[in-house]
Short mmCIF file of C-alpha atoms in Angstrom, two decimals:
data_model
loop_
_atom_site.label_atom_id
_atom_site.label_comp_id
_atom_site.label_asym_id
_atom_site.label_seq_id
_atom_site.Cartn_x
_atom_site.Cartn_y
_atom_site.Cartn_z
CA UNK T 187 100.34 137.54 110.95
CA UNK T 188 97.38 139.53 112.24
CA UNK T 189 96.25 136.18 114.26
CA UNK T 190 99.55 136.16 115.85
CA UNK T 191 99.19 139.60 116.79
CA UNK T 192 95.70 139.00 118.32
CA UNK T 193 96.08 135.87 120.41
CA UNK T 194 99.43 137.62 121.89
CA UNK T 195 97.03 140.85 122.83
CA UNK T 196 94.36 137.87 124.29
CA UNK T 197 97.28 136.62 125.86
CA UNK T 198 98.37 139.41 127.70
CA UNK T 199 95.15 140.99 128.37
CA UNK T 200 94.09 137.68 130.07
CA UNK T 201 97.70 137.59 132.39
CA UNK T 202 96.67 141.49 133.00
CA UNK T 203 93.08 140.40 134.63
CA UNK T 204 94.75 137.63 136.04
CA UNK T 205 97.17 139.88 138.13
CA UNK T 206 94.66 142.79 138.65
CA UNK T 207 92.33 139.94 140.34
CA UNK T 208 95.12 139.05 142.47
CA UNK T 209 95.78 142.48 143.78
CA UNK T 210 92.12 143.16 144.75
CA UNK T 211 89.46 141.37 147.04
CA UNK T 212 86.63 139.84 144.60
CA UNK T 213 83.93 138.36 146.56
CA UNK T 214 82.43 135.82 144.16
CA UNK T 215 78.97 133.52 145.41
CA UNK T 216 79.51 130.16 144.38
CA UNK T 217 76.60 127.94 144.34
CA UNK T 218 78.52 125.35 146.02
CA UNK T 219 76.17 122.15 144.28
CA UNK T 220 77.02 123.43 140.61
CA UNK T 221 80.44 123.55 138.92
CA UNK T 222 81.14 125.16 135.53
CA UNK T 223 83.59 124.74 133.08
CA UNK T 224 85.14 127.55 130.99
CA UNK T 225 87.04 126.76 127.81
CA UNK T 226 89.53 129.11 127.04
CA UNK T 227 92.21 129.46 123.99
CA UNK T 228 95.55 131.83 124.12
CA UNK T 229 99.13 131.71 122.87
CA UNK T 230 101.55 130.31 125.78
CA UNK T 231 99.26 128.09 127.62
CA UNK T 232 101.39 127.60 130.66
CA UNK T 233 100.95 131.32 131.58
CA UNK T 234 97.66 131.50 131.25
CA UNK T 235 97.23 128.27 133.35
CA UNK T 236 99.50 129.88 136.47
CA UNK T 237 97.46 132.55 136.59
CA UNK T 238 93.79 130.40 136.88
CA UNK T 239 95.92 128.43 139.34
CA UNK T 240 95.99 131.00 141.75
CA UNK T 241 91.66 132.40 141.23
CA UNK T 242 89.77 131.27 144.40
CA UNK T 243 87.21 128.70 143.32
CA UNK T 244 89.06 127.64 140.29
CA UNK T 245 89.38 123.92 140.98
CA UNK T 246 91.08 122.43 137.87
CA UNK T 247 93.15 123.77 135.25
CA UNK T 248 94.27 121.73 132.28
CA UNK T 249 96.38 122.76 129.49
CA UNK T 250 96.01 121.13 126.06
CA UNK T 251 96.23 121.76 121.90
CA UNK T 252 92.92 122.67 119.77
CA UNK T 253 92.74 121.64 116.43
CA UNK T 254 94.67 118.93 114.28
CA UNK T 255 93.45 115.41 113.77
CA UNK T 256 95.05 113.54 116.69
CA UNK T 257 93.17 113.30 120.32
CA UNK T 258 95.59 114.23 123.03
CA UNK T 259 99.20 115.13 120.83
CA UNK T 260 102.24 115.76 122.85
CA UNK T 261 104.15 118.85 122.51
CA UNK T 262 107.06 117.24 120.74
CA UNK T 263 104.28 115.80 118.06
CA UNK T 264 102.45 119.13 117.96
CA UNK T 265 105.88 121.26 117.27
CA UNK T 266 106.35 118.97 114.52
CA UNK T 267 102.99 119.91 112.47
CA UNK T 268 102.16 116.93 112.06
CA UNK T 269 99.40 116.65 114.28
#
């Protein structure tokens, strides 16, 4: 129960900077030869990947499942726990 209640308050803090970036001009320098990748976990993946969508120099977002024993589940096969 108190995991639920902590990935909903990463959740929502992460849709909050998400927004509050949108609403402001952030100059970012980009070192246009290298590309990182960021690895990120929260509850409702689909809102967290809108708001990446829409960060200048974000070139990919890619939603997916951690944990379980089978490489790339579905959602139907994850919501059955038997993943």
């Amino acid at each position: 129960m108190k995991l639920k209640k902590v990935l909903i308050l990463v959740t929502i803090l992460l849709i909050l900077t998400g927004l509050k970036l949108q609403g402001e001009e952030t100059k970012i320098t980009m070192n246009a030869k290298k590309n990182e990748i960021a690895t990120l976990g929260g509850g409702c993946f689909w809102c967290i990947e809108a708001v990446y969508d829409k960060i200048e120099g974000v070139e990919n977002v890619v939603s997916g499942y951690s944990g379980g024993n089978k490489p790339d589940p579905t959602y139907s096969e994850v919501c059955s726990g038997k993943t």
